[in-house]
CSV table of C-alpha atoms in Angstrom, one decimal:
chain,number,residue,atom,x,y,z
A,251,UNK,CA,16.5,-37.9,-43.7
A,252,UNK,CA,15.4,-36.7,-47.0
A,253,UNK,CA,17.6,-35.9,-50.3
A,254,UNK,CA,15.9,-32.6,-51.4
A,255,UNK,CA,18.6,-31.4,-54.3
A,256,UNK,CA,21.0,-32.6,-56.6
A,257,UNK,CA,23.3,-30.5,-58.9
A,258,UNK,CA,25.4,-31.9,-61.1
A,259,UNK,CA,27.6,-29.8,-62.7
A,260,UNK,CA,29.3,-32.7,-65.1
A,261,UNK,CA,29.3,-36.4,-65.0
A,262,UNK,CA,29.7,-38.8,-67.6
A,263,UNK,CA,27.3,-38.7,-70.7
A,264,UNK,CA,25.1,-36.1,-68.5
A,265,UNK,CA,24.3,-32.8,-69.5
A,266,UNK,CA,26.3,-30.0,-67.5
A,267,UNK,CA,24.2,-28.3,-65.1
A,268,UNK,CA,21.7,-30.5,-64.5
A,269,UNK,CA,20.0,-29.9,-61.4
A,270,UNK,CA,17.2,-31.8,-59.7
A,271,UNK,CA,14.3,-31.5,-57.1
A,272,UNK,CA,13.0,-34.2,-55.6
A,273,UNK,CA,9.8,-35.2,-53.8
A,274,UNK,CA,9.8,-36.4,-50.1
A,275,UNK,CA,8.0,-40.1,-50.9
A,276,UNK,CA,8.1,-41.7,-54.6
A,277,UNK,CA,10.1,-40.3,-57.2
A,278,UNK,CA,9.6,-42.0,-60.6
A,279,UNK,CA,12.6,-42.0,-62.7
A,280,UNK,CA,11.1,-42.6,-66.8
A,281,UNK,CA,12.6,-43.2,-69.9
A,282,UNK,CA,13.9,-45.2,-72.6
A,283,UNK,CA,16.5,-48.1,-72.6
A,284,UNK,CA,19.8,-46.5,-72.6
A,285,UNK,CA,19.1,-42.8,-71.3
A,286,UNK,CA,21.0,-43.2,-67.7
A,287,UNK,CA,17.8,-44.6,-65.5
A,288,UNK,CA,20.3,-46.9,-64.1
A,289,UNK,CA,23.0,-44.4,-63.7
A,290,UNK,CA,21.0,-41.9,-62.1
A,291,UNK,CA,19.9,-44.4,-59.3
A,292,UNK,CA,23.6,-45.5,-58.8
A,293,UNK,CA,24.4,-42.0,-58.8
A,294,UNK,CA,21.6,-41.3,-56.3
A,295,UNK,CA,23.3,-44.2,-54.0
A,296,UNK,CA,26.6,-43.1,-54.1
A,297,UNK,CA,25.0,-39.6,-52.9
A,298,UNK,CA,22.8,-40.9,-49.9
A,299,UNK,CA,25.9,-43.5,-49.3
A,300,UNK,CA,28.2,-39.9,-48.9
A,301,UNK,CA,31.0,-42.2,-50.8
A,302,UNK,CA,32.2,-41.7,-54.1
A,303,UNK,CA,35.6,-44.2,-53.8
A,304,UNK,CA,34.0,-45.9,-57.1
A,305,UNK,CA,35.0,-42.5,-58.8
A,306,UNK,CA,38.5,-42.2,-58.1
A,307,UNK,CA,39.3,-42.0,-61.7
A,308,UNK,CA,36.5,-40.1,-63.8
A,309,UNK,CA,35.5,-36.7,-63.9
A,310,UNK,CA,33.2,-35.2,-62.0
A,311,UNK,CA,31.4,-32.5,-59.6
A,312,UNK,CA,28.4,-32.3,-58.0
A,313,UNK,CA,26.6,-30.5,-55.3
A,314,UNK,CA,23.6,-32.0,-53.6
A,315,UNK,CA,21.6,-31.3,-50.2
A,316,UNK,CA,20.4,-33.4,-47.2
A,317,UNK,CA,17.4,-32.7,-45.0
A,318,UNK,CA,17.3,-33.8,-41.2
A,319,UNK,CA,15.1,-32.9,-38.1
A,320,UNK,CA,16.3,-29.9,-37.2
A,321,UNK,CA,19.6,-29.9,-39.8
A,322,UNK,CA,20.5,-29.6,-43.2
A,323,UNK,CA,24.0,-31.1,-44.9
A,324,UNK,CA,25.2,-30.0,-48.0
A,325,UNK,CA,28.2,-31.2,-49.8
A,326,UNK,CA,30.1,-30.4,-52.8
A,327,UNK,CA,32.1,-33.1,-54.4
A,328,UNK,CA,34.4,-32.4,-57.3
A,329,UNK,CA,37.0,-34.6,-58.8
A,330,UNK,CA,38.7,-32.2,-61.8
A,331,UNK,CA,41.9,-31.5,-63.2
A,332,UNK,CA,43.1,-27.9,-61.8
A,333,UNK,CA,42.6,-26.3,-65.1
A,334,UNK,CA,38.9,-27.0,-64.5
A,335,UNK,CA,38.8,-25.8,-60.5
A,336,UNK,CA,37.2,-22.4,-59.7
A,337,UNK,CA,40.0,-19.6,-59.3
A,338,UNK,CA,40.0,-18.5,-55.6
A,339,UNK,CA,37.9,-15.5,-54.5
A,340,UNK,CA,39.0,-12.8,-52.1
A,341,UNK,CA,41.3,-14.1,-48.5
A,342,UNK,CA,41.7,-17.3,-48.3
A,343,UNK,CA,39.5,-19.8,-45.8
A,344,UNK,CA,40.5,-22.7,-43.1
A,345,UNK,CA,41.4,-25.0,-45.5
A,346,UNK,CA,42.7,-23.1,-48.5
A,347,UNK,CA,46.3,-23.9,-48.5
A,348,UNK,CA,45.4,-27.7,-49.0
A,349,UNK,CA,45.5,-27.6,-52.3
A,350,UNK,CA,47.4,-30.3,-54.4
A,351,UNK,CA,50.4,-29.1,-56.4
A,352,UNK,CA,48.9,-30.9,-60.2
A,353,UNK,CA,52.6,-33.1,-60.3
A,354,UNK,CA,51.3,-35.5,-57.1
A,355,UNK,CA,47.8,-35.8,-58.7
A,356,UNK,CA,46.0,-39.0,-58.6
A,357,UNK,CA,45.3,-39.9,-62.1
A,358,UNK,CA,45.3,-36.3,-63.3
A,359,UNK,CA,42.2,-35.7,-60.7
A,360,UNK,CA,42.7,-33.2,-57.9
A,361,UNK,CA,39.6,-34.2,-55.6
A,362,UNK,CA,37.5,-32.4,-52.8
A,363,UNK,CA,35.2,-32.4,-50.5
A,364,UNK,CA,33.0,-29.5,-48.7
A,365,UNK,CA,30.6,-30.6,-46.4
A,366,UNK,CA,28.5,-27.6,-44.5
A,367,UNK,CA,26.3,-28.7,-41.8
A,368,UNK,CA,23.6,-26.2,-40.5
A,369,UNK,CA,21.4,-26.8,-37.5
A,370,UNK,CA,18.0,-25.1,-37.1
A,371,UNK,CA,18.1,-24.4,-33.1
A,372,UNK,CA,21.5,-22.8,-33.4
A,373,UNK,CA,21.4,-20.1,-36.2
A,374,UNK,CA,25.1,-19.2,-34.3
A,375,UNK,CA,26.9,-22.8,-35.7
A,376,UNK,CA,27.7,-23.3,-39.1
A,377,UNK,CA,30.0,-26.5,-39.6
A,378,UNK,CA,32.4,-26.3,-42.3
A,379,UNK,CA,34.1,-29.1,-43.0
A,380,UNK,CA,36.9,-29.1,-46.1
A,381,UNK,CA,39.1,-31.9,-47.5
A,382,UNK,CA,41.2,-32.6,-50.4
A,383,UNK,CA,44.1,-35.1,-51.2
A,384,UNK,CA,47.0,-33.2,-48.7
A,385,UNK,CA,44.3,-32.6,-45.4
A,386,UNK,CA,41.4,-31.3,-44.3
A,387,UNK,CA,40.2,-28.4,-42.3
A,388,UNK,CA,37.4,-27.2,-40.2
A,389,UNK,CA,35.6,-23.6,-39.0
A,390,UNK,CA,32.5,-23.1,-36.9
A,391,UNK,CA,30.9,-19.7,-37.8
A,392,UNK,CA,33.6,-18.6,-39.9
A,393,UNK,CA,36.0,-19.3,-37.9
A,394,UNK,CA,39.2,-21.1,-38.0
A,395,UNK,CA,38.4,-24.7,-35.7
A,396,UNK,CA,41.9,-26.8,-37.2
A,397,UNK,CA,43.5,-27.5,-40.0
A,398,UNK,CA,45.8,-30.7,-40.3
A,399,UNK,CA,47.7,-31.8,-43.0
A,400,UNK,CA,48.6,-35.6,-44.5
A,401,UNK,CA,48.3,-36.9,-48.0
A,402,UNK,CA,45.5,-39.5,-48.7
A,403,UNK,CA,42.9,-40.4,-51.3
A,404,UNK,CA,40.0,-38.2,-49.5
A,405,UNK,CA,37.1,-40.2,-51.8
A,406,UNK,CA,37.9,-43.4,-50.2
A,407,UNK,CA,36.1,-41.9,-47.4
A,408,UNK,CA,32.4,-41.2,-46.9
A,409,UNK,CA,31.9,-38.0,-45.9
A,410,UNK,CA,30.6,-39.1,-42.6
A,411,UNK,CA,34.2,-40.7,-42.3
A,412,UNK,CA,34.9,-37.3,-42.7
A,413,UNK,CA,32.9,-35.2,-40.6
A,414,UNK,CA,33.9,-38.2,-37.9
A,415,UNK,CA,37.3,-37.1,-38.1
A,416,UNK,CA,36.0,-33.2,-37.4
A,417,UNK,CA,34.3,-34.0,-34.9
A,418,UNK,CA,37.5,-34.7,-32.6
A,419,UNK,CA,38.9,-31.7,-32.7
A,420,UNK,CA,35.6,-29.4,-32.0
A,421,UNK,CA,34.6,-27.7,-28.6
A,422,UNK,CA,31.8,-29.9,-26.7
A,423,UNK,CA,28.8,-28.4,-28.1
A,424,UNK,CA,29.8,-28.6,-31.3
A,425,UNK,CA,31.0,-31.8,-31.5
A,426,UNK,CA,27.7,-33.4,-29.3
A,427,UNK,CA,25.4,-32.3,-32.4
A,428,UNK,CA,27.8,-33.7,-34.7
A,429,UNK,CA,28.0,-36.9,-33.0
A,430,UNK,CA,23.8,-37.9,-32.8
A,431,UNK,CA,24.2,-36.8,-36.8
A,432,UNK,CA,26.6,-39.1,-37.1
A,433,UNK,CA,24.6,-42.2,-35.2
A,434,UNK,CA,21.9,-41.4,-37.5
A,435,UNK,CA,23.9,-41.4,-40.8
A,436,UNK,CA,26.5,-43.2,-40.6
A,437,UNK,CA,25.9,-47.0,-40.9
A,438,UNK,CA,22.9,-45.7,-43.8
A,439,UNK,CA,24.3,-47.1,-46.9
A,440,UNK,CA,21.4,-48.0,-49.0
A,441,UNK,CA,22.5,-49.6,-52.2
A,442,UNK,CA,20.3,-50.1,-55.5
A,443,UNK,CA,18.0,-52.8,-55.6
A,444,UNK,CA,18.8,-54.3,-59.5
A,445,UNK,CA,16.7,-55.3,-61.8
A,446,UNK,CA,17.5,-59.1,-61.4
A,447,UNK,CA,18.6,-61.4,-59.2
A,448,UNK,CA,21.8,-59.5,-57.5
A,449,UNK,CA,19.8,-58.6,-54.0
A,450,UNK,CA,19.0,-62.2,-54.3
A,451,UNK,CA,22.0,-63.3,-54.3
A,452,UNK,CA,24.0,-60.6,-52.0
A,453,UNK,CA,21.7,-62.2,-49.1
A,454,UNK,CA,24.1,-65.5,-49.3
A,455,UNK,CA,27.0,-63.4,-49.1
A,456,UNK,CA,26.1,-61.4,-45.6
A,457,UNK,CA,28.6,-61.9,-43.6
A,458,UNK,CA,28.5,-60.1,-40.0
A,459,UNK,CA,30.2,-60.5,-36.6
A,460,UNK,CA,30.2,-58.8,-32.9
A,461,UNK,CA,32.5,-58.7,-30.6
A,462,UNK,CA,33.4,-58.0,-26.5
A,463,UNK,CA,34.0,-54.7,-25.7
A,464,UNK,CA,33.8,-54.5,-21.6
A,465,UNK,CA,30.4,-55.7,-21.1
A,466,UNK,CA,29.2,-54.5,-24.3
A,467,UNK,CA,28.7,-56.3,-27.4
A,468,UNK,CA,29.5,-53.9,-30.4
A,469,UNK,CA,28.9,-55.1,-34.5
A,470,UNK,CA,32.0,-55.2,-36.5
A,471,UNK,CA,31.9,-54.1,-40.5
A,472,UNK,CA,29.1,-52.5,-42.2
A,473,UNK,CA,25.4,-53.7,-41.2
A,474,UNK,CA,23.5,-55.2,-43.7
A,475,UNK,CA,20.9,-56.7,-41.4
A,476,UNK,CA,17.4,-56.0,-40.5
A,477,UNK,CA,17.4,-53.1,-37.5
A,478,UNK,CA,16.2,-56.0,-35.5
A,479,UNK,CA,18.8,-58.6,-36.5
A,480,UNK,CA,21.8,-57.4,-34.0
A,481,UNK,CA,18.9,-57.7,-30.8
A,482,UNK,CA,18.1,-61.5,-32.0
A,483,UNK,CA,21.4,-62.5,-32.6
A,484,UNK,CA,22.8,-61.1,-29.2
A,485,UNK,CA,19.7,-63.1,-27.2
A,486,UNK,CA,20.7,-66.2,-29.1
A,487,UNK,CA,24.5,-66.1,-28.3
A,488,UNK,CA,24.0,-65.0,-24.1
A,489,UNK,CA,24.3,-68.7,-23.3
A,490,UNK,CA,27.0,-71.1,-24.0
A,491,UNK,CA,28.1,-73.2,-25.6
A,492,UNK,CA,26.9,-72.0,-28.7
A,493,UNK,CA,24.9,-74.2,-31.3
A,494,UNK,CA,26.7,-74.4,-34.9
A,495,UNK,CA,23.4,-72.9,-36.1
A,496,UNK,CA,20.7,-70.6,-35.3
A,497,UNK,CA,17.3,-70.6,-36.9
A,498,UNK,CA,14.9,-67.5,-36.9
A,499,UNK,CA,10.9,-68.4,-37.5
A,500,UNK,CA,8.5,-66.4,-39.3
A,501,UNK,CA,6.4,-66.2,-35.6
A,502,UNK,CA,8.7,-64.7,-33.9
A,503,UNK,CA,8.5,-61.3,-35.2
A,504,UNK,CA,5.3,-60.3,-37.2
A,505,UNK,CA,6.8,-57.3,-38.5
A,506,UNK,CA,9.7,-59.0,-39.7
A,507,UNK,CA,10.5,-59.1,-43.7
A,508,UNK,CA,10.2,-63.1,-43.6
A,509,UNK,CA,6.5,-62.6,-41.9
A,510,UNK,CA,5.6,-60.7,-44.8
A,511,UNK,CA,6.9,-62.8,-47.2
A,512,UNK,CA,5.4,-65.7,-45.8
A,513,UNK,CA,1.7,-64.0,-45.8
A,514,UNK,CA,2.3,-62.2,-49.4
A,515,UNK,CA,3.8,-65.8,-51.1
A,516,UNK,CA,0.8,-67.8,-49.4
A,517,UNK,CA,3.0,-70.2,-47.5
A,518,UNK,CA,2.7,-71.5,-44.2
A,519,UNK,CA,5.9,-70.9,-42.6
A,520,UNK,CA,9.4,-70.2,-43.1
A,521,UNK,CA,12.6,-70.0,-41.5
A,522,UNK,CA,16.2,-68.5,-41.5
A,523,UNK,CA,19.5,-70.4,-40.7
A,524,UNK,CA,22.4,-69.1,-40.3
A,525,UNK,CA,25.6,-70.4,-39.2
A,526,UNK,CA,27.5,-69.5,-36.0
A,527,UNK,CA,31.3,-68.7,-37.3
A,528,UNK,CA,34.6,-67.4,-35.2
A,529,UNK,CA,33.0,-68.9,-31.5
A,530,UNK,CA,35.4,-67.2,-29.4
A,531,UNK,CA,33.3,-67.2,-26.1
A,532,UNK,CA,32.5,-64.3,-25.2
A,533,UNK,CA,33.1,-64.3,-21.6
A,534,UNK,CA,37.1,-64.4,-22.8
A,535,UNK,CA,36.6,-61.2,-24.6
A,536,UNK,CA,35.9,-62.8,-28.0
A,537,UNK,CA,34.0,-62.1,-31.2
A,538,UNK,CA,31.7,-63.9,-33.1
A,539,UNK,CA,30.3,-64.2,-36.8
A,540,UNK,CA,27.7,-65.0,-38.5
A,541,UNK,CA,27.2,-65.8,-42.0
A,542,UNK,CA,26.0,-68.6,-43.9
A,543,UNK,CA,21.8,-66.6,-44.5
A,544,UNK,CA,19.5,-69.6,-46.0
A,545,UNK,CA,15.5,-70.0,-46.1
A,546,UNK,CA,13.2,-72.6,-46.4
A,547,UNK,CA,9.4,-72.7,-46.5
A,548,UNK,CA,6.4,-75.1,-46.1
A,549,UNK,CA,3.0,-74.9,-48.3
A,550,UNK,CA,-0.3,-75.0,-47.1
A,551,UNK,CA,-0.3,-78.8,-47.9
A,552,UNK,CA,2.9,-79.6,-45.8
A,553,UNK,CA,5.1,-79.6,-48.8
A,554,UNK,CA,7.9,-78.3,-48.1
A,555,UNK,CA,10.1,-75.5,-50.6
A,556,UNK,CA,13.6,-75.1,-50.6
A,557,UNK,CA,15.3,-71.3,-51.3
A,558,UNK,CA,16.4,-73.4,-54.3
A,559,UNK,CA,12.6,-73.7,-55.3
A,560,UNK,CA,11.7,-70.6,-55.2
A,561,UNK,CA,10.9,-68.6,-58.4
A,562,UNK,CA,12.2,-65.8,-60.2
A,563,UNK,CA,9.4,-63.3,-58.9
A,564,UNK,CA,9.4,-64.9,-55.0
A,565,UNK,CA,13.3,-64.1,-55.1
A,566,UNK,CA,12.9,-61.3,-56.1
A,567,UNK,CA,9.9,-60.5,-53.5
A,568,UNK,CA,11.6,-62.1,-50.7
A,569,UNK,CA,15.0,-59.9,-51.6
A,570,UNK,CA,12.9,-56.5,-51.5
A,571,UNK,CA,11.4,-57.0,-48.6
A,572,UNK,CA,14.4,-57.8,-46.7
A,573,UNK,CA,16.0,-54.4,-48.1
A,574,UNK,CA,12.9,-52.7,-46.8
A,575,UNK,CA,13.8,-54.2,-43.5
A,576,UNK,CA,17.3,-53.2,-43.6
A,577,UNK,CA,16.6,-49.4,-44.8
A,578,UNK,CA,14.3,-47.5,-43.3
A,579,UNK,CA,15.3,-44.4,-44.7
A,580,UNK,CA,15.4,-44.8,-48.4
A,581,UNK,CA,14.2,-47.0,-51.7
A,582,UNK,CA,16.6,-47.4,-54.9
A,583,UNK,CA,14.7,-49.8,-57.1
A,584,UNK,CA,15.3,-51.0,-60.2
A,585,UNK,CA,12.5,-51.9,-62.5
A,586,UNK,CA,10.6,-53.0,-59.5
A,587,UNK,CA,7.7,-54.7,-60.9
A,588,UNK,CA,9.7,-57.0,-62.8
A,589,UNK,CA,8.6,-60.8,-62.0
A,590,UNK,CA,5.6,-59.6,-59.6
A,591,UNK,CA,2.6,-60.0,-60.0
A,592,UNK,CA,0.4,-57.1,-60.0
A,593,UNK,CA,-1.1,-57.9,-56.1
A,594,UNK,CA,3.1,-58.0,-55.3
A,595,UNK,CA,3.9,-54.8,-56.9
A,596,UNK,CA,0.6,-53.2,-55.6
A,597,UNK,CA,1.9,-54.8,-51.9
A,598,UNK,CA,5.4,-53.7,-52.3
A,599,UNK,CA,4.9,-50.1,-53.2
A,600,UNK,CA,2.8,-49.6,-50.0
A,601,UNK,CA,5.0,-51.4,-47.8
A,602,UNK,CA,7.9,-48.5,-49.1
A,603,UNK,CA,5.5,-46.4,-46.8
A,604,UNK,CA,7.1,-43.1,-45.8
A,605,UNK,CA,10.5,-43.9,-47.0
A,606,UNK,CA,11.8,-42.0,-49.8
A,607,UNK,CA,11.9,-44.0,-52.9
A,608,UNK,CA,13.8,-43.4,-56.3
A,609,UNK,CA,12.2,-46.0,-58.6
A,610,UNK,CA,12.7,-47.3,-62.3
A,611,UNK,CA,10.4,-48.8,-64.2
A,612,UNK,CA,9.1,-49.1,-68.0
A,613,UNK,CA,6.2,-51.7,-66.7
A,614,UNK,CA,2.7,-49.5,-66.5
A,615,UNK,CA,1.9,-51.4,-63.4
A,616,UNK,CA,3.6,-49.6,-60.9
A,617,UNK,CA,2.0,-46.2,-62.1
A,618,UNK,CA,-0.8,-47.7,-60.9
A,619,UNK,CA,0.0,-47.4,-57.4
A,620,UNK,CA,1.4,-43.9,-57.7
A,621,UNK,CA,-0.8,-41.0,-55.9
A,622,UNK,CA,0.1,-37.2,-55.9
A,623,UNK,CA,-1.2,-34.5,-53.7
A,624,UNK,CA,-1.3,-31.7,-56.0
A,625,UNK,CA,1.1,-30.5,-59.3
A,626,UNK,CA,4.2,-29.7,-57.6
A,627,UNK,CA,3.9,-32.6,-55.4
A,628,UNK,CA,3.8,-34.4,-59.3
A,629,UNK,CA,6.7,-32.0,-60.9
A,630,UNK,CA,9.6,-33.3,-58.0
A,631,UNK,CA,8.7,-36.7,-58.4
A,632,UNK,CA,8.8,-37.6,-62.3
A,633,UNK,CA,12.3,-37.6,-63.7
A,634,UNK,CA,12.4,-37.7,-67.7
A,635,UNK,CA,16.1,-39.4,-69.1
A,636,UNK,CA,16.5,-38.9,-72.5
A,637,UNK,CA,19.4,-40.6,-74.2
A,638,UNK,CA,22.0,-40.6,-77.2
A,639,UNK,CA,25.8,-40.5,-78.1
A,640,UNK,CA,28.2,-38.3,-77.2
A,641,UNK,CA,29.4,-36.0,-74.1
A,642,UNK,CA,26.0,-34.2,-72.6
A,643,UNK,CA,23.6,-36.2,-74.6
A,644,UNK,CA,22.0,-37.9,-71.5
A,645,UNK,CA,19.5,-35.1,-70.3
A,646,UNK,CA,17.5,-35.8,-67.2
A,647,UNK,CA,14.8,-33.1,-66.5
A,648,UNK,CA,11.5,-32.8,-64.8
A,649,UNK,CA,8.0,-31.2,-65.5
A,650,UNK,CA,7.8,-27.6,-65.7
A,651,UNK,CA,5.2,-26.2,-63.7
A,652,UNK,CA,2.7,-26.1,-66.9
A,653,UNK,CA,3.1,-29.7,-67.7
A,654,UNK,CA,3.3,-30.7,-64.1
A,655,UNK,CA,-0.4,-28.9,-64.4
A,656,UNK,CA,-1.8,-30.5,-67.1
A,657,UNK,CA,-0.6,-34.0,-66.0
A,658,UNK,CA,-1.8,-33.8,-62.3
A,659,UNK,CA,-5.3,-32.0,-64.2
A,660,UNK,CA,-5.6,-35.6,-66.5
A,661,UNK,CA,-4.3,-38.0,-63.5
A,662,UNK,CA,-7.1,-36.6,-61.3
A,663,UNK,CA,-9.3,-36.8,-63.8
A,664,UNK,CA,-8.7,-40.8,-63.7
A,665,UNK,CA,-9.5,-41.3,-67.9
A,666,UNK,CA,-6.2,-42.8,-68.8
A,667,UNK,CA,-3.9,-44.7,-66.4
A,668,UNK,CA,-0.7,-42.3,-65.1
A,669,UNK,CA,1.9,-44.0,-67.4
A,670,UNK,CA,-0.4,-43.5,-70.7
A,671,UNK,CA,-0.8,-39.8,-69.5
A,672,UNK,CA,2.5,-39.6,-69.0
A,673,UNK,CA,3.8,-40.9,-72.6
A,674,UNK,CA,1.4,-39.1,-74.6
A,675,UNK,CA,3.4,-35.9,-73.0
A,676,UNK,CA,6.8,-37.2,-73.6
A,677,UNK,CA,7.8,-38.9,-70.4
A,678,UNK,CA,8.0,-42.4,-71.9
């Protein structure tokens, strides 16, 4: 899954109409202190996380476009007062007559979502999936699939929630493409990675839990766990009774986020505990939890380091490597090099790999690491924020085709490191 687009028509301090490409890999997000870095990352979240029930108050609309094997999502998201919606054009759709009459408006904000899901081996199935704060409706190819009313904040829902709820009232071929987008997208939530400790510290705060379904075990609540986490935990819970603890070694899966940490911080070893919560046994159709996530390492020497003991940089190392391990999808980073030393950041930017990444930073070093293809490739992946006061005085822009040319011209040319090319054009 790729984000290709994003159009935002107004949000916040941002400029109206800005619109943005973006690159497939490594997209470099640059500017000063105060020009919206941070909230174009968290807006970037909110997009690839489909849920905007953070903005149930403010302003806003945006459009912005997903890219799957074989599929492409797009979704328009407004949150206006009705002076500022679009008149109707020509007969009304599935879904028009949900609109809102302005009296029973949340907050003055008459919300909606329209989510259009195209798939490239059936040029004959167009989803269209339409909500606002009274219902939401459905069509397949223009036409009319259900409609069905109820009044309920519609941003408190993802819009996988959303195309969920479609997908129960669609005819079997339909609603079978749906459904494998759905396993694909729906438990992807990547959040941003800060610029401090707060990964750090979110990893003591995972809580997670399974429970007996038949003789399946299925995960209860949101996943923040390694893809591999749910397999371990299951093998370690098939035979009672069940310890008060589990512990996971570094050994035990080389491709894990703790091996990695363990080779790139030069220890020895390390381990994860966690504690065993809510021991129903399973064989009387009940749930566990988990929760409780602590590490401890050994030195070369045999010394042993608490998580306590670990420093500001190996936090922070340890942290983005386990959200590597968690997403495989996407990167939101935050002044990524902070605390690392240059090895680390050289390390960590490889280890992003194919994902696609949306990174901060006003540290040179992770410039370094950056490689581009050709000028285009270059143009979609630099993002310029400018700041200053007011209503649209945050501009975020990218190269024009010229500049993207002249950069790519002096970043093959190797003189001058990427992030002195790039501030002696601006992008500073």
């Amino acid at each position: 899954m790729k984000l290709t687009r994003l159009h935002v028509h107004h949000y916040r301090e941002l400029a109206p109409d800005t619109a943005l490409t973006f690159g497939p890999t490594l997209n470099v997000v640059v500017g000063a202190t105060g020009s919206g870095r941070t909230t174009l990352l968290d807006l970037v979240s909110r997009v690839l996380c489909s849920d905007f029930s953070g903005l149930l108050r403010e302003p806003f609309s945006l459009d912005y476009a997903l890219r799957f094997d074989g599929l492409t999502v797009e979704v328009a998201v407004r949150n206006e007062p009705p002076a500022a919606l679009p008149a109707p054009k020509g007969e009304e759709g599935p879904g028009a007559s949900l609109a809102l009459p302005p009296a029973g408006l949340a907050h003055g904000l008459m919300p909606s979502i329209v989510a259009t899901v195209r798939w490239d081996a059936a040029e004959d199935v167009r989803l269209v999936m339409r909500a606002s704060a009274t219902g939401f409706a459905c069509e397949v190819d223009g036409a009319a699939g259900f409609t069905r009313r109820m009044h309920w904040s519609v941003l408190d829902r993802s819009v996988w929630t959303l195309l969920f709820m479609a997908a129960q009232y669609l005819e079997r071929g339909v609603k079978d493409r749906l459904k494998d987008l759905l396993r694909r997208t729906f438990l992807l939530a990547p959040p941003r990675f800060d610029e401090s400790l707060g990964m750090f510290e979110h990893l003591g705060a995972i809580r997670y839990a399974m429970e007996r379904r038949g003789e399946d075990l299925f995960p209860l609540g949101l996943m923040a766990l390694p893809t591999w986490m749910p397999g371990w935990l299951r093998e370690q819970v098939e035979h009672e009774p069940l310890p008060p603890t589990l512990m996971f070694r570094h050994e035990t899966l080389p491709e894990s986020f703790l091996a990695r940490f363990v080779t790139l911080a030069g220890f020895a070893s390390g381990t994860l505990t966690l504690d065993v919560t809510e021991t129903t046994p399973l064989s009387q159709g009940g749930r566990l939890g988990f929760s409780g996530f602590r590490f401890a390492f050994v030195r070369g020497d045999g010394t042993p380091v608490a998580q306590e003991q670990l420093g500001y940089g190996q936090r922070r190392l340890l942290s983005f490597l386990y959200y590597l391990d968690v997403h495989d999808a996407f990167v939101i980073a935050d002044e990524l090099p902070d605390g690392l030393h240059p090895d680390l950041v050289a390390a960590c930017v490889k280890d992003v790999g194919e994902r696609q990444a949306f990174l901060t930073s006003q540290n040179p070093l992770l410039f370094e690491h950056l490689s581009f293809r050709d000028a285009e490739d270059l143009r979609t992946s630099v993002i310029h924020c400018e700041g200053g006061t007011g209503r649209g005085a945050w501009r975020w822009t990218q190269p024009s085709p010229e500049v993207a040319a002249r950069l790519f011209s002096a970043y093959r040319e190797g003189a001058r490191p990427l992030g002195a090319v790039l501030r002696a054009q601006g992008f500073g």
